[in-house]
mmCIF file with all atom_site columns, C-alpha atoms in Angstrom:
data_model
loop_
_atom_site.group_PDB
_atom_site.id
_atom_site.type_symbol
_atom_site.label_atom_id
_atom_site.label_alt_id
_atom_site.label_comp_id
_atom_site.label_asym_id
_atom_site.label_entity_id
_atom_site.label_seq_id
_atom_site.pdbx_PDB_ins_code
_atom_site.Cartn_x
_atom_site.Cartn_y
_atom_site.Cartn_z
_atom_site.occupancy
_atom_site.B_iso_or_equiv
_atom_site.pdbx_formal_charge
_atom_site.auth_seq_id
_atom_site.auth_comp_id
_atom_site.auth_asym_id
_atom_site.auth_atom_id
_atom_site.pdbx_PDB_model_num
ATOM 1   C CA . ASP A 1 1   ? -2.640  21.676 12.477  1.00 0.00 ? 112 ASP A CA 1
ATOM 2   C CA . ALA A 1 2   ? 0.616   23.548 12.960  1.00 0.00 ? 113 ALA A CA 1
ATOM 3   C CA . LYS A 1 3   ? 1.771   26.051 10.367  1.00 0.00 ? 114 LYS A CA 1
ATOM 4   C CA . THR A 1 4   ? 5.038   25.438 8.526   1.00 0.00 ? 115 THR A CA 1
ATOM 5   C CA . THR A 1 5   ? 7.611   27.845 7.117   1.00 0.00 ? 116 THR A CA 1
ATOM 6   C CA . GLN A 1 6   ? 9.922   26.929 4.261   1.00 0.00 ? 117 GLN A CA 1
ATOM 7   C CA . PRO A 1 7   ? 12.338  28.919 2.123   1.00 0.00 ? 118 PRO A CA 1
ATOM 8   C CA . THR A 1 8   ? 10.827  29.909 -1.187  1.00 0.00 ? 119 THR A CA 1
ATOM 9   C CA . SER A 1 9   ? 13.597  28.479 -3.316  1.00 0.00 ? 120 SER A CA 1
ATOM 10  C CA . MET A 1 10  ? 16.917  26.658 -3.176  1.00 0.00 ? 121 MET A CA 1
ATOM 11  C CA . ASP A 1 11  ? 19.552  25.499 -5.613  1.00 0.00 ? 122 ASP A CA 1
ATOM 12  C CA . CYS A 1 12  ? 21.610  22.341 -5.427  1.00 0.00 ? 123 CYS A CA 1
ATOM 13  C CA . ALA A 1 13  ? 24.366  20.937 -7.597  1.00 0.00 ? 124 ALA A CA 1
ATOM 14  C CA . GLU A 1 14  ? 23.672  17.605 -9.226  1.00 0.00 ? 125 GLU A CA 1
ATOM 15  C CA . GLY A 1 15  ? 25.160  14.747 -7.217  1.00 0.00 ? 126 GLY A CA 1
ATOM 16  C CA . ARG A 1 16  ? 25.329  16.747 -4.027  1.00 0.00 ? 127 ARG A CA 1
ATOM 17  C CA . ALA A 1 17  ? 23.040  16.418 -1.034  1.00 0.00 ? 128 ALA A CA 1
ATOM 18  C CA . ALA A 1 18  ? 20.015  18.683 -0.987  1.00 0.00 ? 129 ALA A CA 1
ATOM 19  C CA . ASN A 1 19  ? 19.004  19.795 2.490   1.00 0.00 ? 130 ASN A CA 1
ATOM 20  C CA . LEU A 1 20  ? 15.554  21.338 2.656   1.00 0.00 ? 131 LEU A CA 1
ATOM 21  C CA . PRO A 1 21  ? 14.613  22.967 5.963   1.00 0.00 ? 132 PRO A CA 1
ATOM 22  C CA . CYS A 1 22  ? 11.183  23.380 7.476   1.00 0.00 ? 133 CYS A CA 1
ATOM 23  C CA . ASN A 1 23  ? 10.177  25.294 10.547  1.00 0.00 ? 134 ASN A CA 1
ATOM 24  C CA . HIS A 1 24  ? 7.138   24.114 12.513  1.00 0.00 ? 135 HIS A CA 1
ATOM 25  C CA . SER A 1 25  ? 7.646   25.813 15.860  1.00 0.00 ? 136 SER A CA 1
ATOM 26  C CA . THR A 1 26  ? 4.012   25.396 16.972  1.00 0.00 ? 137 THR A CA 1
ATOM 27  C CA . ILE A 1 27  ? 3.903   21.647 16.397  1.00 0.00 ? 138 ILE A CA 1
ATOM 28  C CA . SER A 1 28  ? 2.158   19.657 19.098  1.00 0.00 ? 139 SER A CA 1
ATOM 29  C CA . GLY A 1 29  ? 2.856   16.210 20.454  1.00 0.00 ? 140 GLY A CA 1
ATOM 30  C CA . ASN A 1 30  ? 0.446   14.279 18.251  1.00 0.00 ? 141 ASN A CA 1
ATOM 31  C CA . GLU A 1 31  ? 1.424   15.948 14.999  1.00 0.00 ? 142 GLU A CA 1
ATOM 32  C CA . TYR A 1 32  ? 3.461   14.262 12.303  1.00 0.00 ? 143 TYR A CA 1
ATOM 33  C CA . VAL A 1 33  ? 5.776   15.907 9.785   1.00 0.00 ? 144 VAL A CA 1
ATOM 34  C CA . TYR A 1 34  ? 5.158   14.856 6.199   1.00 0.00 ? 145 TYR A CA 1
ATOM 35  C CA . TRP A 1 35  ? 7.041   15.736 3.049   1.00 0.00 ? 146 TRP A CA 1
ATOM 36  C CA . TYR A 1 36  ? 5.615   15.681 -0.450  1.00 0.00 ? 147 TYR A CA 1
ATOM 37  C CA . ARG A 1 37  ? 6.959   16.978 -3.717  1.00 0.00 ? 148 ARG A CA 1
ATOM 38  C CA . GLN A 1 38  ? 5.375   18.085 -6.960  1.00 0.00 ? 149 GLN A CA 1
ATOM 39  C CA . ILE A 1 39  ? 7.239   17.884 -10.198 1.00 0.00 ? 150 ILE A CA 1
ATOM 40  C CA . HIS A 1 40  ? 6.022   20.402 -12.756 1.00 0.00 ? 151 HIS A CA 1
ATOM 41  C CA . SER A 1 41  ? 2.233   20.214 -12.326 1.00 0.00 ? 152 SER A CA 1
ATOM 42  C CA . GLN A 1 42  ? 2.183   16.450 -11.867 1.00 0.00 ? 153 GLN A CA 1
ATOM 43  C CA . GLY A 1 43  ? 0.309   15.022 -8.894  1.00 0.00 ? 154 GLY A CA 1
ATOM 44  C CA . PRO A 1 44  ? 2.103   15.500 -5.571  1.00 0.00 ? 155 PRO A CA 1
ATOM 45  C CA . GLN A 1 45  ? 4.236   12.567 -4.522  1.00 0.00 ? 156 GLN A CA 1
ATOM 46  C CA . TYR A 1 46  ? 4.688   11.349 -0.972  1.00 0.00 ? 157 TYR A CA 1
ATOM 47  C CA . ILE A 1 47  ? 8.317   11.266 0.163   1.00 0.00 ? 158 ILE A CA 1
ATOM 48  C CA . ILE A 1 48  ? 8.561   10.514 3.859   1.00 0.00 ? 159 ILE A CA 1
ATOM 49  C CA . HIS A 1 49  ? 7.040   11.252 7.256   1.00 0.00 ? 160 HIS A CA 1
ATOM 50  C CA . GLY A 1 50  ? 8.029   11.128 10.913  1.00 0.00 ? 161 GLY A CA 1
ATOM 51  C CA . LEU A 1 51  ? 6.913   11.913 14.430  1.00 0.00 ? 162 LEU A CA 1
ATOM 52  C CA . LYS A 1 52  ? 10.029  12.422 16.528  1.00 0.00 ? 163 LYS A CA 1
ATOM 53  C CA . ASN A 1 53  ? 12.692  10.002 15.362  1.00 0.00 ? 164 ASN A CA 1
ATOM 54  C CA . ASN A 1 54  ? 14.774  10.437 12.261  1.00 0.00 ? 165 ASN A CA 1
ATOM 55  C CA . GLU A 1 55  ? 13.500  8.441  9.324   1.00 0.00 ? 166 GLU A CA 1
ATOM 56  C CA . THR A 1 56  ? 15.074  7.145  6.136   1.00 0.00 ? 167 THR A CA 1
ATOM 57  C CA . ASN A 1 57  ? 13.656  5.457  3.087   1.00 0.00 ? 168 ASN A CA 1
ATOM 58  C CA . GLU A 1 58  ? 14.784  4.840  -0.454  1.00 0.00 ? 169 GLU A CA 1
ATOM 59  C CA . MET A 1 59  ? 14.033  8.407  -1.470  1.00 0.00 ? 170 MET A CA 1
ATOM 60  C CA . ALA A 1 60  ? 15.223  10.576 1.381   1.00 0.00 ? 171 ALA A CA 1
ATOM 61  C CA . SER A 1 61  ? 16.053  11.075 5.031   1.00 0.00 ? 172 SER A CA 1
ATOM 62  C CA . LEU A 1 62  ? 14.089  13.143 7.501   1.00 0.00 ? 173 LEU A CA 1
ATOM 63  C CA . ILE A 1 63  ? 15.862  14.728 10.430  1.00 0.00 ? 174 ILE A CA 1
ATOM 64  C CA . ILE A 1 64  ? 13.622  16.125 13.158  1.00 0.00 ? 175 ILE A CA 1
ATOM 65  C CA . THR A 1 65  ? 15.169  18.249 15.900  1.00 0.00 ? 176 THR A CA 1
ATOM 66  C CA . GLU A 1 66  ? 14.836  17.080 19.458  1.00 0.00 ? 177 GLU A CA 1
ATOM 67  C CA . ASP A 1 67  ? 12.352  19.827 20.321  1.00 0.00 ? 178 ASP A CA 1
ATOM 68  C CA . ARG A 1 68  ? 10.476  18.969 17.085  1.00 0.00 ? 179 ARG A CA 1
ATOM 69  C CA . LYS A 1 69  ? 10.243  22.605 16.100  1.00 0.00 ? 180 LYS A CA 1
ATOM 70  C CA . SER A 1 70  ? 12.056  22.107 12.839  1.00 0.00 ? 181 SER A CA 1
ATOM 71  C CA . SER A 1 71  ? 13.050  19.397 10.421  1.00 0.00 ? 182 SER A CA 1
ATOM 72  C CA . THR A 1 72  ? 15.245  18.856 7.391   1.00 0.00 ? 183 THR A CA 1
ATOM 73  C CA . LEU A 1 73  ? 14.570  16.715 4.372   1.00 0.00 ? 184 LEU A CA 1
ATOM 74  C CA . ILE A 1 74  ? 17.742  15.342 2.868   1.00 0.00 ? 185 ILE A CA 1
ATOM 75  C CA . LEU A 1 75  ? 18.029  14.067 -0.678  1.00 0.00 ? 186 LEU A CA 1
ATOM 76  C CA . PRO A 1 76  ? 21.458  12.421 -0.470  1.00 0.00 ? 187 PRO A CA 1
ATOM 77  C CA . HIS A 1 77  ? 22.484  12.604 -4.119  1.00 0.00 ? 188 HIS A CA 1
ATOM 78  C CA . ALA A 1 78  ? 20.265  15.043 -5.956  1.00 0.00 ? 189 ALA A CA 1
ATOM 79  C CA . THR A 1 79  ? 19.607  14.492 -9.647  1.00 0.00 ? 190 THR A CA 1
ATOM 80  C CA . LEU A 1 80  ? 18.033  16.750 -12.249 1.00 0.00 ? 191 LEU A CA 1
ATOM 81  C CA . ARG A 1 81  ? 14.822  14.751 -11.826 1.00 0.00 ? 192 ARG A CA 1
ATOM 82  C CA . ASP A 1 82  ? 14.615  15.944 -8.225  1.00 0.00 ? 193 ASP A CA 1
ATOM 83  C CA . THR A 1 83  ? 13.863  19.470 -9.424  1.00 0.00 ? 194 THR A CA 1
ATOM 84  C CA . ALA A 1 84  ? 10.426  20.094 -7.926  1.00 0.00 ? 195 ALA A CA 1
ATOM 85  C CA . VAL A 1 85  ? 8.427   21.980 -5.332  1.00 0.00 ? 196 VAL A CA 1
ATOM 86  C CA . TYR A 1 86  ? 8.835   20.349 -1.919  1.00 0.00 ? 197 TYR A CA 1
ATOM 87  C CA . TYR A 1 87  ? 6.112   20.682 0.669   1.00 0.00 ? 198 TYR A CA 1
ATOM 88  C CA . CYS A 1 88  ? 6.500   20.216 4.393   1.00 0.00 ? 199 CYS A CA 1
ATOM 89  C CA . ILE A 1 89  ? 3.132   19.458 6.025   1.00 0.00 ? 200 ILE A CA 1
ATOM 90  C CA . VAL A 1 90  ? 2.238   18.923 9.658   1.00 0.00 ? 201 VAL A CA 1
ATOM 91  C CA . ILE A 1 91  ? -0.724  16.645 10.311  1.00 0.00 ? 202 ILE A CA 1
ATOM 92  C CA . SER A 1 92  ? -2.291  15.701 13.615  1.00 0.00 ? 203 SER A CA 1
ATOM 93  C CA . SER A 1 93  ? -3.268  12.149 14.399  1.00 0.00 ? 204 SER A CA 1
ATOM 94  C CA . GLY A 1 94  ? -6.840  13.346 14.663  1.00 0.00 ? 205 GLY A CA 1
ATOM 95  C CA . ASN A 1 95  ? -6.768  14.973 11.255  1.00 0.00 ? 206 ASN A CA 1
ATOM 96  C CA . THR A 1 96  ? -9.463  14.071 8.754   1.00 0.00 ? 207 THR A CA 1
ATOM 97  C CA . GLY A 1 97  ? -6.763  13.392 6.210   1.00 0.00 ? 208 GLY A CA 1
ATOM 98  C CA . LYS A 1 98  ? -6.714  16.843 4.635   1.00 0.00 ? 209 LYS A CA 1
ATOM 99  C CA . LEU A 1 99  ? -3.295  17.907 3.466   1.00 0.00 ? 210 LEU A CA 1
ATOM 100 C CA . ILE A 1 100 ? -2.658  21.630 3.796   1.00 0.00 ? 211 ILE A CA 1
ATOM 101 C CA . PHE A 1 101 ? -0.102  22.563 1.180   1.00 0.00 ? 212 PHE A CA 1
ATOM 102 C CA . GLY A 1 102 ? 1.726   25.823 1.732   1.00 0.00 ? 213 GLY A CA 1
ATOM 103 C CA . GLN A 1 103 ? 3.873   27.447 -0.924  1.00 0.00 ? 214 GLN A CA 1
ATOM 104 C CA . GLY A 1 104 ? 6.679   24.933 -0.496  1.00 0.00 ? 215 GLY A CA 1
ATOM 105 C CA . THR A 1 105 ? 10.319  25.210 -1.534  1.00 0.00 ? 216 THR A CA 1
ATOM 106 C CA . THR A 1 106 ? 11.209  25.176 -5.194  1.00 0.00 ? 217 THR A CA 1
ATOM 107 C CA . LEU A 1 107 ? 14.362  23.107 -5.475  1.00 0.00 ? 218 LEU A CA 1
ATOM 108 C CA . GLN A 1 108 ? 16.379  23.599 -8.626  1.00 0.00 ? 219 GLN A CA 1
ATOM 109 C CA . VAL A 1 109 ? 19.023  20.945 -9.197  1.00 0.00 ? 220 VAL A CA 1
ATOM 110 C CA . LYS A 1 110 ? 21.685  22.246 -11.547 1.00 0.00 ? 221 LYS A CA 1
ATOM 111 C CA . PRO A 1 111 ? 24.169  20.300 -13.660 1.00 0.00 ? 222 PRO A CA 1
ATOM 112 C CA . GLU B 2 1   ? 0.874   -1.103 -10.055 1.00 0.00 ? 277 GLU B CA 1
ATOM 113 C CA . ALA B 2 2   ? -0.695  1.049  -7.354  1.00 0.00 ? 278 ALA B CA 1
ATOM 114 C CA . GLN B 2 3   ? -2.249  4.068  -8.936  1.00 0.00 ? 279 GLN B CA 1
ATOM 115 C CA . VAL B 2 4   ? -4.919  6.721  -8.951  1.00 0.00 ? 280 VAL B CA 1
ATOM 116 C CA . THR B 2 5   ? -6.369  7.309  -12.394 1.00 0.00 ? 281 THR B CA 1
ATOM 117 C CA . GLN B 2 6   ? -8.137  10.477 -13.397 1.00 0.00 ? 282 GLN B CA 1
ATOM 118 C CA . ASN B 2 7   ? -9.968  11.147 -16.610 1.00 0.00 ? 283 ASN B CA 1
ATOM 119 C CA . PRO B 2 8   ? -9.886  13.201 -18.666 1.00 0.00 ? 284 PRO B CA 1
ATOM 120 C CA . ARG B 2 9   ? -6.426  14.718 -18.382 1.00 0.00 ? 285 ARG B CA 1
ATOM 121 C CA . TYR B 2 10  ? -7.441  17.826 -20.274 1.00 0.00 ? 286 TYR B CA 1
ATOM 122 C CA . LEU B 2 11  ? -10.877 19.304 -20.793 1.00 0.00 ? 287 LEU B CA 1
ATOM 123 C CA . ILE B 2 12  ? -12.156 22.507 -22.329 1.00 0.00 ? 288 ILE B CA 1
ATOM 124 C CA . THR B 2 13  ? -15.849 23.149 -21.806 1.00 0.00 ? 289 THR B CA 1
ATOM 125 C CA . VAL B 2 14  ? -18.374 25.941 -21.931 1.00 0.00 ? 290 VAL B CA 1
ATOM 126 C CA . THR B 2 15  ? -20.066 27.674 -19.036 1.00 0.00 ? 291 THR B CA 1
ATOM 127 C CA . GLY B 2 16  ? -23.048 25.766 -17.706 1.00 0.00 ? 292 GLY B CA 1
ATOM 128 C CA . LYS B 2 17  ? -22.413 22.440 -19.393 1.00 0.00 ? 293 LYS B CA 1
ATOM 129 C CA . LYS B 2 18  ? -22.396 19.701 -16.769 1.00 0.00 ? 294 LYS B CA 1
ATOM 130 C CA . LEU B 2 19  ? -19.266 17.619 -16.587 1.00 0.00 ? 295 LEU B CA 1
ATOM 131 C CA . THR B 2 20  ? -17.809 14.802 -14.539 1.00 0.00 ? 296 THR B CA 1
ATOM 132 C CA . VAL B 2 21  ? -14.167 14.103 -13.815 1.00 0.00 ? 297 VAL B CA 1
ATOM 133 C CA . THR B 2 22  ? -13.636 10.489 -12.878 1.00 0.00 ? 298 THR B CA 1
ATOM 134 C CA . CYS B 2 23  ? -11.194 9.151  -10.316 1.00 0.00 ? 299 CYS B CA 1
ATOM 135 C CA . SER B 2 24  ? -10.411 5.542  -9.636  1.00 0.00 ? 300 SER B CA 1
ATOM 136 C CA . GLN B 2 25  ? -7.889  3.868  -7.318  1.00 0.00 ? 301 GLN B CA 1
ATOM 137 C CA . ASN B 2 26  ? -6.766  0.249  -7.211  1.00 0.00 ? 302 ASN B CA 1
ATOM 138 C CA . MET B 2 27  ? -5.351  0.158  -3.664  1.00 0.00 ? 303 MET B CA 1
ATOM 139 C CA . ASN B 2 28  ? -8.549  -0.507 -1.691  1.00 0.00 ? 304 ASN B CA 1
ATOM 140 C CA . HIS B 2 29  ? -8.111  2.812  0.100   1.00 0.00 ? 305 HIS B CA 1
ATOM 141 C CA . GLU B 2 30  ? -10.901 4.081  2.330   1.00 0.00 ? 306 GLU B CA 1
ATOM 142 C CA . TYR B 2 31  ? -10.014 7.746  2.062   1.00 0.00 ? 307 TYR B CA 1
ATOM 143 C CA . MET B 2 32  ? -10.313 9.732  -1.156  1.00 0.00 ? 308 MET B CA 1
ATOM 144 C CA . SER B 2 33  ? -10.312 13.442 -1.826  1.00 0.00 ? 309 SER B CA 1
ATOM 145 C CA . TRP B 2 34  ? -10.284 16.117 -4.499  1.00 0.00 ? 310 TRP B CA 1
ATOM 146 C CA . TYR B 2 35  ? -7.999  19.160 -4.630  1.00 0.00 ? 311 TYR B CA 1
ATOM 147 C CA . ARG B 2 36  ? -7.749  22.074 -6.966  1.00 0.00 ? 312 ARG B CA 1
ATOM 148 C CA . GLN B 2 37  ? -4.543  23.952 -7.631  1.00 0.00 ? 313 GLN B CA 1
ATOM 149 C CA . ASP B 2 38  ? -4.430  27.570 -8.681  1.00 0.00 ? 314 ASP B CA 1
ATOM 150 C CA . PRO B 2 39  ? -1.435  29.901 -9.114  1.00 0.00 ? 315 PRO B CA 1
ATOM 151 C CA . GLY B 2 40  ? -0.683  31.737 -5.891  1.00 0.00 ? 316 GLY B CA 1
ATOM 152 C CA . LEU B 2 41  ? -3.279  29.765 -3.939  1.00 0.00 ? 317 LEU B CA 1
ATOM 153 C CA . GLY B 2 42  ? -1.651  26.355 -3.865  1.00 0.00 ? 318 GLY B CA 1
ATOM 154 C CA . LEU B 2 43  ? -3.583  23.131 -3.454  1.00 0.00 ? 319 LEU B CA 1
ATOM 155 C CA . ARG B 2 44  ? -6.926  23.350 -1.709  1.00 0.00 ? 320 ARG B CA 1
ATOM 156 C CA . GLN B 2 45  ? -9.210  20.519 -0.743  1.00 0.00 ? 321 GLN B CA 1
ATOM 157 C CA . ILE B 2 46  ? -12.652 20.479 -2.380  1.00 0.00 ? 322 ILE B CA 1
ATOM 158 C CA . TYR B 2 47  ? -14.326 17.361 -0.982  1.00 0.00 ? 323 TYR B CA 1
ATOM 159 C CA . TYR B 2 48  ? -13.272 14.204 0.757   1.00 0.00 ? 324 TYR B CA 1
ATOM 160 C CA . SER B 2 49  ? -14.690 10.794 1.525   1.00 0.00 ? 325 SER B CA 1
ATOM 161 C CA . MET B 2 50  ? -13.730 8.565  4.411   1.00 0.00 ? 326 MET B CA 1
ATOM 162 C CA . ASN B 2 51  ? -15.517 5.535  3.031   1.00 0.00 ? 327 ASN B CA 1
ATOM 163 C CA . VAL B 2 52  ? -18.353 4.399  0.782   1.00 0.00 ? 328 VAL B CA 1
ATOM 164 C CA . GLU B 2 53  ? -21.388 6.679  1.078   1.00 0.00 ? 329 GLU B CA 1
ATOM 165 C CA . VAL B 2 54  ? -19.486 9.017  3.445   1.00 0.00 ? 330 VAL B CA 1
ATOM 166 C CA . THR B 2 55  ? -18.507 12.371 1.955   1.00 0.00 ? 331 THR B CA 1
ATOM 167 C CA . ASP B 2 56  ? -17.816 15.793 3.402   1.00 0.00 ? 332 ASP B CA 1
ATOM 168 C CA . LYS B 2 57  ? -16.888 19.278 2.308   1.00 0.00 ? 333 LYS B CA 1
ATOM 169 C CA . GLY B 2 58  ? -13.339 20.484 2.199   1.00 0.00 ? 334 GLY B CA 1
ATOM 170 C CA . ASP B 2 59  ? -12.266 24.100 2.053   1.00 0.00 ? 335 ASP B CA 1
ATOM 171 C CA . VAL B 2 60  ? -13.687 25.087 -1.340  1.00 0.00 ? 336 VAL B CA 1
ATOM 172 C CA . PRO B 2 61  ? -16.758 22.911 -2.056  1.00 0.00 ? 337 PRO B CA 1
ATOM 173 C CA . GLU B 2 62  ? -18.961 25.540 -3.727  1.00 0.00 ? 338 GLU B CA 1
ATOM 174 C CA . GLY B 2 63  ? -19.958 24.556 -7.253  1.00 0.00 ? 339 GLY B CA 1
ATOM 175 C CA . TYR B 2 64  ? -18.911 20.920 -6.893  1.00 0.00 ? 340 TYR B CA 1
ATOM 176 C CA . LYS B 2 65  ? -20.571 17.640 -6.038  1.00 0.00 ? 341 LYS B CA 1
ATOM 177 C CA . VAL B 2 66  ? -19.111 14.224 -5.351  1.00 0.00 ? 342 VAL B CA 1
ATOM 178 C CA . SER B 2 67  ? -20.373 10.717 -4.802  1.00 0.00 ? 343 SER B CA 1
ATOM 179 C CA . ARG B 2 68  ? -18.856 7.556  -3.346  1.00 0.00 ? 344 ARG B CA 1
ATOM 180 C CA . LYS B 2 69  ? -20.975 4.601  -4.359  1.00 0.00 ? 345 LYS B CA 1
ATOM 181 C CA . GLU B 2 70  ? -18.028 2.244  -4.645  1.00 0.00 ? 346 GLU B CA 1
ATOM 182 C CA . LYS B 2 71  ? -14.797 2.189  -2.721  1.00 0.00 ? 347 LYS B CA 1
ATOM 183 C CA . ARG B 2 72  ? -12.583 2.555  -5.772  1.00 0.00 ? 348 ARG B CA 1
ATOM 184 C CA . ASN B 2 73  ? -14.362 5.472  -7.482  1.00 0.00 ? 349 ASN B CA 1
ATOM 185 C CA . PHE B 2 74  ? -14.822 9.085  -6.438  1.00 0.00 ? 350 PHE B CA 1
ATOM 186 C CA . PRO B 2 75  ? -16.114 11.241 -9.295  1.00 0.00 ? 351 PRO B CA 1
ATOM 187 C CA . LEU B 2 76  ? -16.117 15.037 -9.165  1.00 0.00 ? 352 LEU B CA 1
ATOM 188 C CA . ILE B 2 77  ? -19.209 16.616 -10.681 1.00 0.00 ? 353 ILE B CA 1
ATOM 189 C CA . LEU B 2 78  ? -19.562 20.188 -11.859 1.00 0.00 ? 354 LEU B CA 1
ATOM 190 C CA . GLU B 2 79  ? -23.280 20.703 -12.422 1.00 0.00 ? 355 GLU B CA 1
ATOM 191 C CA . SER B 2 80  ? -22.922 24.148 -13.988 1.00 0.00 ? 356 SER B CA 1
ATOM 192 C CA . PRO B 2 81  ? -19.260 24.998 -14.534 1.00 0.00 ? 357 PRO B CA 1
ATOM 193 C CA . SER B 2 82  ? -18.172 28.605 -14.454 1.00 0.00 ? 358 SER B CA 1
ATOM 194 C CA . PRO B 2 83  ? -14.903 30.239 -15.578 1.00 0.00 ? 359 PRO B CA 1
ATOM 195 C CA . ASN B 2 84  ? -13.695 30.538 -11.969 1.00 0.00 ? 360 ASN B CA 1
ATOM 196 C CA . GLN B 2 85  ? -13.558 26.746 -11.872 1.00 0.00 ? 361 GLN B CA 1
ATOM 197 C CA . THR B 2 86  ? -10.815 26.768 -14.467 1.00 0.00 ? 362 THR B CA 1
ATOM 198 C CA . SER B 2 87  ? -8.067  25.001 -12.583 1.00 0.00 ? 363 SER B CA 1
ATOM 199 C CA . LEU B 2 88  ? -5.831  21.970 -12.236 1.00 0.00 ? 364 LEU B CA 1
ATOM 200 C CA . TYR B 2 89  ? -7.616  19.220 -10.330 1.00 0.00 ? 365 TYR B CA 1
ATOM 201 C CA . PHE B 2 90  ? -6.110  16.316 -8.422  1.00 0.00 ? 366 PHE B CA 1
ATOM 202 C CA . CYS B 2 91  ? -7.715  13.266 -6.938  1.00 0.00 ? 367 CYS B CA 1
ATOM 203 C CA . ALA B 2 92  ? -5.964  11.542 -4.039  1.00 0.00 ? 368 ALA B CA 1
ATOM 204 C CA . SER B 2 93  ? -6.448  8.381  -2.032  1.00 0.00 ? 369 SER B CA 1
ATOM 205 C CA . SER B 2 94  ? -4.914  7.015  1.139   1.00 0.00 ? 370 SER B CA 1
ATOM 206 C CA . LEU B 2 95  ? -5.262  4.024  3.370   1.00 0.00 ? 371 LEU B CA 1
ATOM 207 C CA . TRP B 2 96  ? -6.451  5.861  6.411   1.00 0.00 ? 372 TRP B CA 1
ATOM 208 C CA . GLY B 2 97  ? -7.819  9.337  6.934   1.00 0.00 ? 373 GLY B CA 1
ATOM 209 C CA . ARG B 2 98  ? -6.089  10.117 10.180  1.00 0.00 ? 374 ARG B CA 1
ATOM 210 C CA . GLY B 2 99  ? -2.637  11.548 10.723  1.00 0.00 ? 375 GLY B CA 1
ATOM 211 C CA . ARG B 2 100 ? -0.765  8.320  10.952  1.00 0.00 ? 376 ARG B CA 1
ATOM 212 C CA . GLY B 2 101 ? -0.510  6.650  7.624   1.00 0.00 ? 377 GLY B CA 1
ATOM 213 C CA . THR B 2 102 ? -1.651  9.582  5.573   1.00 0.00 ? 378 THR B CA 1
ATOM 214 C CA . GLU B 2 103 ? 0.555   8.604  2.701   1.00 0.00 ? 379 GLU B CA 1
ATOM 215 C CA . ALA B 2 104 ? -1.609  9.916  -0.070  1.00 0.00 ? 380 ALA B CA 1
ATOM 216 C CA . PHE B 2 105 ? -1.373  8.827  -3.685  1.00 0.00 ? 381 PHE B CA 1
ATOM 217 C CA . PHE B 2 106 ? -2.314  11.452 -6.234  1.00 0.00 ? 382 PHE B CA 1
ATOM 218 C CA . GLY B 2 107 ? -3.603  11.167 -9.741  1.00 0.00 ? 383 GLY B CA 1
ATOM 219 C CA . GLN B 2 108 ? -1.857  12.882 -12.632 1.00 0.00 ? 384 GLN B CA 1
ATOM 220 C CA . GLY B 2 109 ? -4.270  15.754 -12.672 1.00 0.00 ? 385 GLY B CA 1
ATOM 221 C CA . THR B 2 110 ? -7.055  17.121 -14.863 1.00 0.00 ? 386 THR B CA 1
ATOM 222 C CA . ARG B 2 111 ? -6.552  20.503 -16.414 1.00 0.00 ? 387 ARG B CA 1
ATOM 223 C CA . LEU B 2 112 ? -9.983  22.054 -16.818 1.00 0.00 ? 388 LEU B CA 1
ATOM 224 C CA . THR B 2 113 ? -10.727 25.206 -18.760 1.00 0.00 ? 389 THR B CA 1
ATOM 225 C CA . VAL B 2 114 ? -14.213 26.707 -18.651 1.00 0.00 ? 390 VAL B CA 1
ATOM 226 C CA . VAL B 2 115 ? -14.902 29.339 -21.300 1.00 0.00 ? 391 VAL B CA 1
#
């Protein structure tokens, strides 16, 4: 599975959009991009995933570049409850289901 | 409500005293797994199961056992706990073990301290 690179930390003002980048330059054609978050030692929570097209759900939007080497998770109106560690994970379709969590990005939403 | 339930949430035990952490899911998921989370090391997979009676080692299986006798339950067994197994443990389940559809649901965690 491809390795991902994320900034260690980011700040965002409450009510503004939070844009969290992820670099996955070695991604291959059958690999999906998944995003999870972990709020203060709770169990990780699935957010969204995509292959090549942009995706949106009730929590967030996922923008994947055309070459698929990077992506951005967008939380459109960040709240204090969105303060968490966000993990970008690349998983192949042949994967056994193991999620490889890197260090993630600690997002601090400030009032 | 779809959920993964772990018990206990907190446990302090002594070295060598066998313990079991239970995990149960109510979503009829085939795939279940256990992770441990340690500062600076992130989340690492211990064991996983792709269906009933099918289990396999993850990245850090030493000192742990699992069983999958029923689809909904996937207990984690520490036969002889040691202090280096002090950690935060998470159970997860998902509908399908392969890349597509790996939307995993995690339990709330079990904080284990071995003294």
